[in-house]
Amino acid sequence: MIVTVTMNPSIDISYSLDRLNINTVNRTNQVTKTAGGKGLNVARVIHDLQGDVLATGMLGGIHGAFITSELEKAEIKHDFVTIKEETRNSIAVLHEGNQTEILESGPIVSEDEQAKFSDKFRELLDLAEIITISGSLPKGLPHDFYQQLVQAAQAHGVKVLLDTSGVSLEKVLSSQNKPYMIKPNLEELENLLEKTFSLEHLEDIQLALVEPLFKGIEWIIVSLGKEGAIAKHRDMFYRVTIPEINVLNPVGSGDATIAGFAYAMTKKLNPYEILRMCMATGMANARERITGHVDLANVKNYFSKVEVKKSRDSLINN
Ligand code: ATP
């Protein structure tokens, strides 16, 4: 089973307006409310792929109950720790081609709730083949919380796919216990290494993957949106290119990429197929309006169209 961890989920609310008027009332009947948070997107896409998945993390209050009911409706297995404070709302107002967001900072987690989650996580390790950890930490949890989870999973022989950024990622990377896979996008890679990269110089991105910070990580996939990805598996490099598609909403494509990777691992696919699968799921997500959703027919179609080039040395010749 694949277990997805979402420590700081949210209800993602979007309001579409022709025009956003300031300092007065705006009315709309175009509203969507979905169970959000990067890990929940991962869980939904694995479920769409017909993989065996269970979602865990922390949920609180009536917003937490809404997320639980959405997971029930979608028939996605879940086992969350209930917390006292309310799960957050993330609001996006879509207006005049813009997206204005209001993001709540979310609940503060108590030490007792932290301990409860750590216990649950250890129980779930008995059931898990792969763990995905996605997104930010809620307030109250220590910056090294993900590092603690990675360490526990490793002691149990369970592979961790980690998709986070900032201090929590730095804490994991500077520790002894490395995740099995990370998937920074270009901006996250830049922030992590305090360097800038450009798509015109892909060789610099390839070089960055051998930085000491990444030592011991089996798979690094730098996702490049419509430009595909550059990946490193052990001492091999891969340039992955994808065909142009008609994109409806690329938000959550990184989460879909993690889902595709986890699913491919459970199916024991080879490195080429793993890369094809995770690009195909990212693309299939971008093809949908709903964030964190793929159509299986699109995944199969894109899988056959992704190109993977492998090299031990330089794979960049453009
Ligand atoms: P997010 O944070 O929104 O989840 P991300 O920045 O982590 O996304 P991206 O690099 O944007 O991740 O996308 C991941 C993968 O999804 C890409 O490698 C690609 O396969 C696919 N993808 C993303 N955007 C597009 C696009 N515009 N056209 C085609 N495929 C896309």
mmCIF file of C-alpha atoms in Angstrom, residues 167-291:
data_model
loop_
_atom_site.group_PDB
_atom_site.id
_atom_site.type_symbol
_atom_site.label_atom_id
_atom_site.label_comp_id
_atom_site.label_asym_id
_atom_site.label_seq_id
_atom_site.Cartn_x
_atom_site.Cartn_y
_atom_site.Cartn_z
ATOM 1 C CA VAL A 167 13.673 24.577 6.175
ATOM 2 C CA SER A 168 11.882 21.213 6.508
ATOM 3 C CA LEU A 169 13.536 20.010 3.291
ATOM 4 C CA GLU A 170 16.936 21.387 4.322
ATOM 5 C CA LYS A 171 16.667 19.587 7.686
ATOM 6 C CA VAL A 172 16.036 16.255 5.955
ATOM 7 C CA LEU A 173 18.793 16.705 3.376
ATOM 8 C CA SER A 174 21.394 17.648 5.989
ATOM 9 C CA SER A 175 20.574 14.604 8.131
ATOM 10 C CA GLN A 176 21.916 11.034 7.931
ATOM 11 C CA ASN A 177 18.572 9.591 6.853
ATOM 12 C CA LYS A 178 17.888 10.455 3.252
ATOM 13 C CA PRO A 179 14.555 10.106 1.445
ATOM 14 C CA TYR A 180 14.411 7.654 -1.448
ATOM 15 C CA MET A 181 13.201 10.340 -3.838
ATOM 16 C CA ILE A 182 12.810 14.126 -3.980
ATOM 17 C CA LYS A 183 11.111 16.153 -6.714
ATOM 18 C CA PRO A 184 12.066 19.807 -6.568
ATOM 19 C CA ASN A 185 10.862 22.098 -9.338
ATOM 20 C CA LEU A 186 13.351 24.621 -10.694
ATOM 21 C CA GLU A 187 12.433 27.339 -8.190
ATOM 22 C CA GLU A 188 12.748 24.930 -5.254
ATOM 23 C CA LEU A 189 16.138 23.742 -6.539
ATOM 24 C CA GLU A 190 17.292 27.357 -6.833
ATOM 25 C CA ASN A 191 16.172 28.180 -3.287
ATOM 26 C CA LEU A 192 17.804 25.059 -1.922
ATOM 27 C CA LEU A 193 21.187 25.642 -3.564
ATOM 28 C CA GLU A 194 21.005 29.463 -3.573
ATOM 29 C CA LYS A 195 21.835 29.464 -7.288
ATOM 30 C CA THR A 196 19.901 30.429 -10.380
ATOM 31 C CA PHE A 197 19.334 28.080 -13.286
ATOM 32 C CA SER A 198 17.969 28.578 -16.773
ATOM 33 C CA LEU A 199 16.338 26.238 -19.235
ATOM 34 C CA GLU A 200 18.950 27.354 -21.792
ATOM 35 C CA HIS A 201 21.679 25.749 -19.642
ATOM 36 C CA LEU A 202 20.307 22.390 -18.622
ATOM 37 C CA GLU A 203 23.873 21.136 -18.048
ATOM 38 C CA ASP A 204 24.034 23.356 -14.925
ATOM 39 C CA ILE A 205 20.944 21.620 -13.544
ATOM 40 C CA GLN A 206 22.525 18.230 -14.217
ATOM 41 C CA LEU A 207 25.689 19.352 -12.391
ATOM 42 C CA ALA A 208 23.627 20.547 -9.431
ATOM 43 C CA LEU A 209 22.343 17.015 -8.881
ATOM 44 C CA VAL A 210 25.801 15.826 -7.810
ATOM 45 C CA GLU A 211 26.063 18.482 -5.075
ATOM 46 C CA PRO A 212 27.034 16.906 -1.714
ATOM 47 C CA LEU A 213 23.632 17.893 -0.276
ATOM 48 C CA PHE A 214 21.971 15.232 -2.457
ATOM 49 C CA LYS A 215 24.382 12.402 -1.655
ATOM 50 C CA GLY A 216 22.591 9.180 -0.719
ATOM 51 C CA ILE A 217 19.275 10.040 -2.410
ATOM 52 C CA GLU A 218 18.427 7.296 -4.892
ATOM 53 C CA TRP A 219 16.189 9.388 -7.167
ATOM 54 C CA ILE A 220 16.164 13.151 -7.785
ATOM 55 C CA ILE A 221 13.650 14.439 -10.307
ATOM 56 C CA VAL A 222 13.793 18.136 -11.185
ATOM 57 C CA SER A 223 10.440 18.798 -12.808
ATOM 58 C CA LEU A 224 10.405 21.521 -15.441
ATOM 59 C CA GLY A 225 6.695 22.019 -16.197
ATOM 60 C CA LYS A 226 6.034 21.743 -19.945
ATOM 61 C CA GLU A 227 9.772 21.175 -20.514
ATOM 62 C CA GLY A 228 9.545 17.752 -18.798
ATOM 63 C CA ALA A 229 12.305 16.908 -16.318
ATOM 64 C CA ILE A 230 15.934 16.186 -15.596
ATOM 65 C CA ALA A 231 16.455 13.201 -13.322
ATOM 66 C CA LYS A 232 19.242 11.372 -11.562
ATOM 67 C CA HIS A 233 18.950 7.730 -10.513
ATOM 68 C CA ARG A 234 22.015 6.434 -8.673
ATOM 69 C CA ASP A 235 24.868 7.508 -11.004
ATOM 70 C CA MET A 236 22.748 7.811 -14.152
ATOM 71 C CA PHE A 237 21.245 10.997 -15.554
ATOM 72 C CA TYR A 238 18.055 11.237 -17.585
ATOM 73 C CA ARG A 239 16.618 13.998 -19.780
ATOM 74 C CA VAL A 240 12.892 13.528 -20.077
ATOM 75 C CA THR A 241 10.961 15.409 -22.745
ATOM 76 C CA ILE A 242 7.219 15.544 -23.234
ATOM 77 C CA PRO A 243 4.953 16.511 -26.141
ATOM 78 C CA GLU A 244 2.979 19.755 -26.068
ATOM 79 C CA ILE A 245 -0.556 19.298 -24.762
ATOM 80 C CA ASN A 246 -3.630 21.470 -24.395
ATOM 81 C CA VAL A 247 -3.340 22.503 -20.729
ATOM 82 C CA LEU A 248 -6.443 23.326 -18.675
ATOM 83 C CA ASN A 249 -4.951 23.676 -15.148
ATOM 84 C CA PRO A 250 -1.332 22.726 -14.328
ATOM 85 C CA VAL A 251 -1.732 23.296 -10.552
ATOM 86 C CA GLY A 252 -0.953 20.046 -8.712
ATOM 87 C CA SER A 253 0.988 18.516 -11.613
ATOM 88 C CA GLY A 254 3.969 18.105 -9.286
ATOM 89 C CA ASP A 255 1.753 16.161 -6.883
ATOM 90 C CA ALA A 256 0.513 14.002 -9.769
ATOM 91 C CA THR A 257 4.166 13.359 -10.679
ATOM 92 C CA ILE A 258 4.806 12.039 -7.153
ATOM 93 C CA ALA A 259 1.667 9.887 -7.431
ATOM 94 C CA GLY A 260 2.850 8.435 -10.752
ATOM 95 C CA PHE A 261 6.280 7.702 -9.304
ATOM 96 C CA ALA A 262 4.850 5.935 -6.228
ATOM 97 C CA TYR A 263 2.436 3.918 -8.370
ATOM 98 C CA ALA A 264 5.219 2.939 -10.795
ATOM 99 C CA MET A 265 7.369 1.769 -7.871
ATOM 100 C CA THR A 266 4.610 -0.528 -6.597
ATOM 101 C CA LYS A 267 4.315 -1.984 -10.110
ATOM 102 C CA LYS A 268 8.106 -2.602 -10.138
ATOM 103 C CA LEU A 269 8.559 -0.627 -13.364
ATOM 104 C CA ASN A 270 12.084 0.026 -14.673
ATOM 105 C CA PRO A 271 13.665 3.524 -14.476
ATOM 106 C CA TYR A 272 12.562 4.457 -18.022
ATOM 107 C CA GLU A 273 9.000 3.411 -17.304
ATOM 108 C CA ILE A 274 9.009 5.142 -13.907
ATOM 109 C CA LEU A 275 9.991 8.421 -15.586
ATOM 110 C CA ARG A 276 7.428 7.940 -18.364
ATOM 111 C CA MET A 277 4.720 7.228 -15.808
ATOM 112 C CA CYS A 278 5.429 10.210 -13.576
ATOM 113 C CA MET A 279 5.585 12.613 -16.533
ATOM 114 C CA ALA A 280 2.368 11.112 -17.961
ATOM 115 C CA THR A 281 0.506 11.606 -14.663
ATOM 116 C CA GLY A 282 1.811 15.192 -14.343
ATOM 117 C CA MET A 283 0.646 15.924 -17.883
ATOM 118 C CA ALA A 284 -2.711 14.204 -17.374
ATOM 119 C CA ASN A 285 -3.299 16.396 -14.296
ATOM 120 C CA ALA A 286 -2.516 19.515 -16.345
ATOM 121 C CA ARG A 287 -5.135 18.343 -18.868
ATOM 122 C CA GLU A 288 -7.932 18.501 -16.239
ATOM 123 C CA ARG A 289 -9.686 21.447 -14.628
ATOM 124 C CA ILE A 290 -9.789 19.727 -11.219
ATOM 125 C CA THR A 291 -6.511 19.858 -9.283
#
